[in-house]
Amino acid sequence: MSFSTRGTMGPFGVATNVAFRQESAQRVSPLFMVPKKGSTLVKIPDEDDVPIPFIDTAGSTGFIECYADSIATIDGMRYTIAVPCDYSVAICYFEEDGGFVPIELDDELMDEVFGIAESIVEEEFGEELSLQRTPQTLTLMGELEEDEEEDTEEEDDDDTDTGDGEESVEVLLQFEHKGTEYNLVRLLDPVLLVGRDDPSMSDRRILLTNEESDAVMPELEELFLAYQEERDSM
């Protein structure tokens, strides 16, 4: 998994200043504590799959619905770590060296190409799928068809690994704009978002600002890594 926060975006929705991976979680002791800092991490049971809106108060992209993965408490403040309910996607183009380059959500180029991609998704899939300009990662609402035989035969062709430890993606569609070819890709590695409690509404969370991310993410990363080490030692 990779954290996604505000800031300079790295490949495929992962903020370069605060990104790290963890393997799929297994069922372990629900609470791990780092005594010297008084921080805690509580894993949320898989059956607790109620969508939670994460609100973007610093931008104009509204909210993104997520499923809670875990809850961290740092310096008395509670943070919810969550995974988007819908497919995390990105719009990318190729550099000369053949590598994917994702378009940042606040880039002026996104203003140009998002509407095109949105229209193509609507034309190709009708009401089955809808491309959404949600905070911190674009999302695709609906259900992608999974063809096991086709997936097995075309796995090497459709799934692209960028190399150098970057994420694998699945190309969903391609289009051209002003002489450049763009790809709408599905992010195959889960993206984690972090939000703090909303004091005015208990059933929603507020996405972190840049300043909050800078202050919290190093400690949160350390907490996750410590949890992972504790789990691996069991």
PDB file of C-alpha atoms in Angstrom:
ATOM      1  CA  MET A   1       0.000   0.000   0.000  1.00  0.00           C
ATOM      2  CA  SER A   2       1.067   3.600  -0.526  1.00  0.00           C
ATOM      3  CA  PHE A   3       0.082   6.751   1.283  1.00  0.00           C
ATOM      4  CA  SER A   4      -1.288   9.619  -0.743  1.00  0.00           C
ATOM      5  CA  THR A   5      -1.245  13.161   0.635  1.00  0.00           C
ATOM      6  CA  ARG A   6      -1.048  16.688  -0.605  1.00  0.00           C
ATOM      7  CA  GLY A   7       2.239  17.861  -2.021  1.00  0.00           C
ATOM      8  CA  THR A   8       4.300  17.077  -5.070  1.00  0.00           C
ATOM      9  CA  MET A   9       2.851  13.966  -6.618  1.00  0.00           C
ATOM     10  CA  GLY A  10       5.078  11.068  -7.549  1.00  0.00           C
ATOM     11  CA  PRO A  11       4.152   8.326 -10.011  1.00  0.00           C
ATOM     12  CA  PHE A  12       0.511   7.253  -9.875  1.00  0.00           C
ATOM     13  CA  GLY A  13      -1.045   9.205  -7.044  1.00  0.00           C
ATOM     14  CA  VAL A  14       1.674   8.719  -4.432  1.00  0.00           C
ATOM     15  CA  ALA A  15       3.072  11.845  -2.810  1.00  0.00           C
ATOM     16  CA  THR A  16       6.850  11.723  -3.153  1.00  0.00           C
ATOM     17  CA  ASN A  17       7.474  13.346   0.220  1.00  0.00           C
ATOM     18  CA  VAL A  18       5.509  10.758   2.234  1.00  0.00           C
ATOM     19  CA  ALA A  19       5.220   7.422   0.431  1.00  0.00           C
ATOM     20  CA  PHE A  20       5.869   3.904   1.634  1.00  0.00           C
ATOM     21  CA  ARG A  21       4.510   0.429   1.063  1.00  0.00           C
ATOM     22  CA  GLN A  22       3.211  -2.354   3.250  1.00  0.00           C
ATOM     23  CA  GLU A  23       2.086  -5.858   2.358  1.00  0.00           C
ATOM     24  CA  SER A  24      -1.549  -6.896   2.623  1.00  0.00           C
ATOM     25  CA  ALA A  25      -2.508  -6.968   6.291  1.00  0.00           C
ATOM     26  CA  GLN A  26      -3.125 -10.270   8.045  1.00  0.00           C
ATOM     27  CA  ARG A  27      -5.323 -10.688  11.106  1.00  0.00           C
ATOM     28  CA  VAL A  28      -3.141  -9.997  14.144  1.00  0.00           C
ATOM     29  CA  SER A  29      -3.471  -8.401  17.547  1.00  0.00           C
ATOM     30  CA  PRO A  30      -5.664  -5.306  16.972  1.00  0.00           C
ATOM     31  CA  LEU A  31      -3.538  -2.880  18.967  1.00  0.00           C
ATOM     32  CA  PHE A  32       0.132  -2.026  18.744  1.00  0.00           C
ATOM     33  CA  MET A  33       1.648   0.742  20.824  1.00  0.00           C
ATOM     34  CA  VAL A  34       4.868   2.726  20.601  1.00  0.00           C
ATOM     35  CA  PRO A  35       5.341   3.486  24.324  1.00  0.00           C
ATOM     36  CA  LYS A  36       8.002   6.171  23.988  1.00  0.00           C
ATOM     37  CA  LYS A  37       5.678   8.371  21.928  1.00  0.00           C
ATOM     38  CA  GLY A  38       2.320   7.212  23.232  1.00  0.00           C
ATOM     39  CA  SER A  39       1.054   6.542  19.726  1.00  0.00           C
ATOM     40  CA  THR A  40      -1.411   3.768  18.899  1.00  0.00           C
ATOM     41  CA  LEU A  41      -2.608   2.004  15.791  1.00  0.00           C
ATOM     42  CA  VAL A  42      -5.897   0.072  15.697  1.00  0.00           C
ATOM     43  CA  LYS A  43      -6.770  -2.097  12.708  1.00  0.00           C
ATOM     44  CA  ILE A  44     -10.401  -1.915  11.591  1.00  0.00           C
ATOM     45  CA  PRO A  45     -12.135  -5.304  11.073  1.00  0.00           C
ATOM     46  CA  ASP A  46     -12.733  -6.181   7.431  1.00  0.00           C
ATOM     47  CA  GLU A  47     -16.474  -6.432   8.003  1.00  0.00           C
ATOM     48  CA  ASP A  48     -16.649  -2.737   8.965  1.00  0.00           C
ATOM     49  CA  ASP A  49     -17.146  -1.561   5.388  1.00  0.00           C
ATOM     50  CA  VAL A  50     -19.302   1.539   5.879  1.00  0.00           C
ATOM     51  CA  PRO A  51     -18.247   4.289   3.420  1.00  0.00           C
ATOM     52  CA  ILE A  52     -16.823   7.391   5.114  1.00  0.00           C
ATOM     53  CA  PRO A  53     -16.647  10.719   3.247  1.00  0.00           C
ATOM     54  CA  PHE A  54     -13.209  12.350   3.420  1.00  0.00           C
ATOM     55  CA  ILE A  55     -13.678  16.089   2.881  1.00  0.00           C
ATOM     56  CA  ASP A  56     -11.248  18.320   0.983  1.00  0.00           C
ATOM     57  CA  THR A  57     -11.488  21.657   2.797  1.00  0.00           C
ATOM     58  CA  ALA A  58      -8.408  23.132   1.097  1.00  0.00           C
ATOM     59  CA  GLY A  59      -9.446  22.513  -2.505  1.00  0.00           C
ATOM     60  CA  SER A  60     -12.440  22.493  -4.802  1.00  0.00           C
ATOM     61  CA  THR A  61     -12.773  18.760  -5.439  1.00  0.00           C
ATOM     62  CA  GLY A  62     -15.333  18.069  -2.724  1.00  0.00           C
ATOM     63  CA  PHE A  63     -14.968  14.683  -1.061  1.00  0.00           C
ATOM     64  CA  ILE A  64     -13.935  11.084  -1.636  1.00  0.00           C
ATOM     65  CA  GLU A  65     -15.654   8.090  -0.058  1.00  0.00           C
ATOM     66  CA  CYS A  66     -13.366   5.574   1.648  1.00  0.00           C
ATOM     67  CA  TYR A  67     -13.367   2.401   3.719  1.00  0.00           C
ATOM     68  CA  ALA A  68     -11.456   2.702   6.994  1.00  0.00           C
ATOM     69  CA  ASP A  69      -8.354   0.507   7.219  1.00  0.00           C
ATOM     70  CA  SER A  70      -7.040   1.594  10.629  1.00  0.00           C
ATOM     71  CA  ILE A  71      -7.112   4.392  13.188  1.00  0.00           C
ATOM     72  CA  ALA A  72      -3.972   6.019  14.568  1.00  0.00           C
ATOM     73  CA  THR A  73      -3.722   8.244  17.618  1.00  0.00           C
ATOM     74  CA  ILE A  74      -0.769  10.641  17.711  1.00  0.00           C
ATOM     75  CA  ASP A  75      -0.304  13.306  20.403  1.00  0.00           C
ATOM     76  CA  GLY A  76      -3.944  12.866  21.413  1.00  0.00           C
ATOM     77  CA  MET A  77      -5.267  13.463  17.871  1.00  0.00           C
ATOM     78  CA  ARG A  78      -7.099  10.663  16.063  1.00  0.00           C
ATOM     79  CA  TYR A  79      -6.456   9.959  12.374  1.00  0.00           C
ATOM     80  CA  THR A  80      -8.305   7.531  10.116  1.00  0.00           C
ATOM     81  CA  ILE A  81      -6.297   5.716   7.443  1.00  0.00           C
ATOM     82  CA  ALA A  82      -8.574   4.593   4.645  1.00  0.00           C
ATOM     83  CA  VAL A  83      -8.789   3.146   1.134  1.00  0.00           C
ATOM     84  CA  PRO A  84     -11.009   4.718  -1.561  1.00  0.00           C
ATOM     85  CA  CYS A  85     -14.277   2.823  -2.100  1.00  0.00           C
ATOM     86  CA  ASP A  86     -13.906   3.118  -5.872  1.00  0.00           C
ATOM     87  CA  TYR A  87     -11.043   2.288  -8.222  1.00  0.00           C
ATOM     88  CA  SER A  88      -8.074   4.660  -7.912  1.00  0.00           C
ATOM     89  CA  VAL A  89      -7.008   5.796 -11.384  1.00  0.00           C
ATOM     90  CA  ALA A  90      -4.692   8.316 -13.032  1.00  0.00           C
ATOM     91  CA  ILE A  91      -4.327  10.023 -16.383  1.00  0.00           C
ATOM     92  CA  CYS A  92      -0.779   9.624 -17.708  1.00  0.00           C
ATOM     93  CA  TYR A  93       1.396  10.222 -20.736  1.00  0.00           C
ATOM     94  CA  PHE A  94       4.680   8.670 -21.869  1.00  0.00           C
ATOM     95  CA  GLU A  95       8.077  10.290 -21.581  1.00  0.00           C
ATOM     96  CA  GLU A  96      10.724   9.672 -24.231  1.00  0.00           C
ATOM     97  CA  ASP A  97      12.315   6.964 -22.093  1.00  0.00           C
ATOM     98  CA  GLY A  98       9.031   5.029 -22.141  1.00  0.00           C
ATOM     99  CA  GLY A  99       7.993   5.726 -18.566  1.00  0.00           C
ATOM    100  CA  PHE A 100       4.526   6.782 -17.472  1.00  0.00           C
ATOM    101  CA  VAL A 101       4.141  10.307 -16.119  1.00  0.00           C
ATOM    102  CA  PRO A 102       0.941  10.996 -14.159  1.00  0.00           C
ATOM    103  CA  ILE A 103      -0.769  14.365 -14.458  1.00  0.00           C
ATOM    104  CA  GLU A 104      -1.115  16.064 -11.085  1.00  0.00           C
ATOM    105  CA  LEU A 105      -4.679  16.786 -10.005  1.00  0.00           C
ATOM    106  CA  ASP A 106      -4.120  20.553  -9.758  1.00  0.00           C
ATOM    107  CA  ASP A 107      -2.187  20.808 -13.033  1.00  0.00           C
ATOM    108  CA  GLU A 108      -3.726  23.003 -15.736  1.00  0.00           C
ATOM    109  CA  LEU A 109      -3.250  20.084 -18.128  1.00  0.00           C
ATOM    110  CA  MET A 110      -5.667  18.069 -15.992  1.00  0.00           C
ATOM    111  CA  ASP A 111      -8.292  20.744 -16.660  1.00  0.00           C
ATOM    112  CA  GLU A 112      -7.841  20.077 -20.382  1.00  0.00           C
ATOM    113  CA  VAL A 113      -7.767  16.290 -20.480  1.00  0.00           C
ATOM    114  CA  PHE A 114     -10.067  15.239 -17.644  1.00  0.00           C
ATOM    115  CA  GLY A 115     -13.243  16.194 -19.523  1.00  0.00           C
ATOM    116  CA  ILE A 116     -12.039  14.241 -22.553  1.00  0.00           C
ATOM    117  CA  ALA A 117     -11.352  11.120 -20.520  1.00  0.00           C
ATOM    118  CA  GLU A 118     -14.650  11.533 -18.679  1.00  0.00           C
ATOM    119  CA  SER A 119     -16.547  11.703 -21.992  1.00  0.00           C
ATOM    120  CA  ILE A 120     -14.792   8.644 -23.413  1.00  0.00           C
ATOM    121  CA  VAL A 121     -15.605   6.616 -20.289  1.00  0.00           C
ATOM    122  CA  GLU A 122     -19.249   7.672 -20.610  1.00  0.00           C
ATOM    123  CA  GLU A 123     -19.349   6.803 -24.336  1.00  0.00           C
ATOM    124  CA  GLU A 124     -17.679   3.407 -23.891  1.00  0.00           C
ATOM    125  CA  PHE A 125     -19.320   2.238 -20.678  1.00  0.00           C
ATOM    126  CA  GLY A 126     -22.520   4.271 -20.376  1.00  0.00           C
ATOM    127  CA  GLU A 127     -23.912   4.203 -16.855  1.00  0.00           C
ATOM    128  CA  GLU A 128     -21.701   1.277 -15.824  1.00  0.00           C
ATOM    129  CA  LEU A 129     -18.666   3.436 -15.070  1.00  0.00           C
ATOM    130  CA  SER A 130     -18.124   7.085 -14.176  1.00  0.00           C
ATOM    131  CA  LEU A 131     -14.829   8.968 -13.889  1.00  0.00           C
ATOM    132  CA  GLN A 132     -14.706  11.256 -10.851  1.00  0.00           C
ATOM    133  CA  ARG A 133     -12.305  14.123 -10.083  1.00  0.00           C
ATOM    134  CA  THR A 134     -12.021  13.308  -6.395  1.00  0.00           C
ATOM    135  CA  PRO A 135      -9.417  14.676  -3.939  1.00  0.00           C
ATOM    136  CA  GLN A 136      -5.883  13.208  -3.919  1.00  0.00           C
ATOM    137  CA  THR A 137      -6.670  10.534  -6.520  1.00  0.00           C
ATOM    138  CA  LEU A 138      -9.050  10.279  -9.459  1.00  0.00           C
ATOM    139  CA  THR A 139     -11.587   7.499  -9.012  1.00  0.00           C
ATOM    140  CA  LEU A 140     -13.648   5.316 -11.297  1.00  0.00           C
ATOM    141  CA  MET A 141     -17.109   4.483  -9.954  1.00  0.00           C
ATOM    142  CA  GLY A 142     -18.778   1.243 -10.994  1.00  0.00           C
ATOM    143  CA  GLU A 143     -17.641  -2.321 -11.578  1.00  0.00           C
ATOM    144  CA  LEU A 144     -14.924  -3.294 -14.033  1.00  0.00           C
ATOM    145  CA  GLU A 145     -15.564  -6.604 -15.761  1.00  0.00           C
ATOM    146  CA  GLU A 146     -13.110  -9.307 -14.734  1.00  0.00           C
ATOM    147  CA  ASP A 147     -12.457 -11.976 -17.387  1.00  0.00           C
ATOM    148  CA  GLU A 148     -10.190 -14.600 -15.811  1.00  0.00           C
ATOM    149  CA  GLU A 149      -9.113 -16.192 -19.110  1.00  0.00           C
ATOM    150  CA  GLU A 150      -8.470 -12.840 -20.724  1.00  0.00           C
ATOM    151  CA  ASP A 151      -6.655 -11.598 -17.626  1.00  0.00           C
ATOM    152  CA  THR A 152      -4.357 -14.648 -17.684  1.00  0.00           C
ATOM    153  CA  GLU A 153      -3.580 -14.361 -21.393  1.00  0.00           C
ATOM    154  CA  GLU A 154      -3.071 -10.609 -21.459  1.00  0.00           C
ATOM    155  CA  GLU A 155      -1.553 -10.036 -18.034  1.00  0.00           C
ATOM    156  CA  ASP A 156       1.865  -9.185 -19.418  1.00  0.00           C
ATOM    157  CA  ASP A 157       0.403  -6.850 -22.049  1.00  0.00           C
ATOM    158  CA  ASP A 158      -2.115  -4.890 -19.979  1.00  0.00           C
ATOM    159  CA  ASP A 159      -0.336  -4.605 -16.614  1.00  0.00           C
ATOM    160  CA  THR A 160       2.578  -2.207 -16.709  1.00  0.00           C
ATOM    161  CA  ASP A 161       5.295  -1.964 -14.079  1.00  0.00           C
ATOM    162  CA  THR A 162       7.215   1.281 -14.202  1.00  0.00           C
ATOM    163  CA  GLY A 163      10.322  -0.281 -12.661  1.00  0.00           C
ATOM    164  CA  ASP A 164      12.562   1.169  -9.948  1.00  0.00           C
ATOM    165  CA  GLY A 165      10.036   0.152  -7.292  1.00  0.00           C
ATOM    166  CA  GLU A 166       7.167   2.138  -8.781  1.00  0.00           C
ATOM    167  CA  GLU A 167       3.615   0.897  -8.951  1.00  0.00           C
ATOM    168  CA  SER A 168       2.066  -1.441 -11.497  1.00  0.00           C
ATOM    169  CA  VAL A 169      -0.906  -0.121 -13.422  1.00  0.00           C
ATOM    170  CA  GLU A 170      -3.583  -1.472 -15.734  1.00  0.00           C
ATOM    171  CA  VAL A 171      -4.246   0.548 -18.882  1.00  0.00           C
ATOM    172  CA  LEU A 172      -8.001   1.060 -19.262  1.00  0.00           C
ATOM    173  CA  LEU A 173      -8.172   3.328 -22.315  1.00  0.00           C
ATOM    174  CA  GLN A 174      -6.084   5.612 -24.522  1.00  0.00           C
ATOM    175  CA  PHE A 175      -6.861   8.897 -26.249  1.00  0.00           C
ATOM    176  CA  GLU A 176      -5.029  11.689 -28.063  1.00  0.00           C
ATOM    177  CA  HIS A 177      -5.095  15.405 -27.299  1.00  0.00           C
ATOM    178  CA  LYS A 178      -3.100  18.028 -29.180  1.00  0.00           C
ATOM    179  CA  GLY A 179      -0.786  15.410 -30.644  1.00  0.00           C
ATOM    180  CA  THR A 180      -0.025  13.661 -27.334  1.00  0.00           C
ATOM    181  CA  GLU A 181      -1.301  10.221 -26.379  1.00  0.00           C
ATOM    182  CA  TYR A 182      -2.773   9.881 -22.889  1.00  0.00           C
ATOM    183  CA  ASN A 183      -3.676   6.776 -20.899  1.00  0.00           C
ATOM    184  CA  LEU A 184      -6.291   6.300 -18.227  1.00  0.00           C
ATOM    185  CA  VAL A 185      -4.776   3.694 -15.905  1.00  0.00           C
ATOM    186  CA  ARG A 186      -5.989   1.820 -12.860  1.00  0.00           C
ATOM    187  CA  LEU A 187      -3.593   1.805  -9.893  1.00  0.00           C
ATOM    188  CA  LEU A 188      -3.085  -1.816  -8.864  1.00  0.00           C
ATOM    189  CA  ASP A 189      -1.426  -0.983  -5.541  1.00  0.00           C
ATOM    190  CA  PRO A 190      -3.906   0.289  -2.924  1.00  0.00           C
ATOM    191  CA  VAL A 191      -3.727   4.001  -2.134  1.00  0.00           C
ATOM    192  CA  LEU A 192      -4.121   5.058   1.505  1.00  0.00           C
ATOM    193  CA  LEU A 193      -5.626   8.403   2.477  1.00  0.00           C
ATOM    194  CA  VAL A 194      -5.411  10.022   5.911  1.00  0.00           C
ATOM    195  CA  GLY A 195      -8.054  12.206   7.532  1.00  0.00           C
ATOM    196  CA  ARG A 196      -8.634  13.653  10.981  1.00  0.00           C
ATOM    197  CA  ASP A 197     -11.922  13.628  12.872  1.00  0.00           C
ATOM    198  CA  ASP A 198     -14.446  16.308  11.944  1.00  0.00           C
ATOM    199  CA  PRO A 199     -15.586  17.918  15.222  1.00  0.00           C
ATOM    200  CA  SER A 200     -18.863  19.013  13.621  1.00  0.00           C
ATOM    201  CA  MET A 201     -19.808  15.646  12.086  1.00  0.00           C
ATOM    202  CA  SER A 202     -18.657  12.358  13.570  1.00  0.00           C
ATOM    203  CA  ASP A 203     -19.436  10.319  10.447  1.00  0.00           C
ATOM    204  CA  ARG A 204     -16.961  12.092   8.171  1.00  0.00           C
ATOM    205  CA  ARG A 205     -13.242  12.949   8.105  1.00  0.00           C
ATOM    206  CA  ILE A 206     -11.217  15.960   6.985  1.00  0.00           C
ATOM    207  CA  LEU A 207      -8.271  15.373   4.660  1.00  0.00           C
ATOM    208  CA  LEU A 208      -4.989  16.755   5.966  1.00  0.00           C
ATOM    209  CA  THR A 209      -3.569  20.074   4.825  1.00  0.00           C
ATOM    210  CA  ASN A 210       0.045  20.360   3.678  1.00  0.00           C
ATOM    211  CA  GLU A 211       1.095  21.605   7.099  1.00  0.00           C
ATOM    212  CA  GLU A 212      -0.745  18.797   8.900  1.00  0.00           C
ATOM    213  CA  SER A 213       0.785  16.211   6.575  1.00  0.00           C
ATOM    214  CA  ASP A 214       4.299  17.526   7.188  1.00  0.00           C
ATOM    215  CA  ALA A 215       3.767  17.285  10.933  1.00  0.00           C
ATOM    216  CA  VAL A 216       1.984  13.921  11.110  1.00  0.00           C
ATOM    217  CA  MET A 217       3.158  11.693   8.277  1.00  0.00           C
ATOM    218  CA  PRO A 218       6.701  10.927   9.527  1.00  0.00           C
ATOM    219  CA  GLU A 219       5.275   9.728  12.849  1.00  0.00           C
ATOM    220  CA  LEU A 220       2.488   7.821  11.113  1.00  0.00           C
ATOM    221  CA  GLU A 221       4.985   6.129   8.823  1.00  0.00           C
ATOM    222  CA  GLU A 222       7.094   5.108  11.808  1.00  0.00           C
ATOM    223  CA  LEU A 223       3.994   3.766  13.530  1.00  0.00           C
ATOM    224  CA  PHE A 224       3.053   1.637  10.516  1.00  0.00           C
ATOM    225  CA  LEU A 225       6.564   0.276  10.153  1.00  0.00           C
ATOM    226  CA  ALA A 226       6.687  -0.619  13.851  1.00  0.00           C
ATOM    227  CA  TYR A 227       3.325  -2.346  13.544  1.00  0.00           C
ATOM    228  CA  GLN A 228       4.576  -4.272  10.524  1.00  0.00           C
ATOM    229  CA  GLU A 229       7.712  -5.405  12.367  1.00  0.00           C
ATOM    230  CA  GLU A 230       5.620  -6.524  15.350  1.00  0.00           C
ATOM    231  CA  ARG A 231       3.293  -8.487  13.066  1.00  0.00           C
ATOM    232  CA  ASP A 232       6.183 -10.152  11.218  1.00  0.00           C
ATOM    233  CA  SER A 233       7.772 -11.236  14.491  1.00  0.00           C
ATOM    234  CA  MET A 234       4.637 -13.125  15.604  1.00  0.00           C
TER     235      MET A 234
END
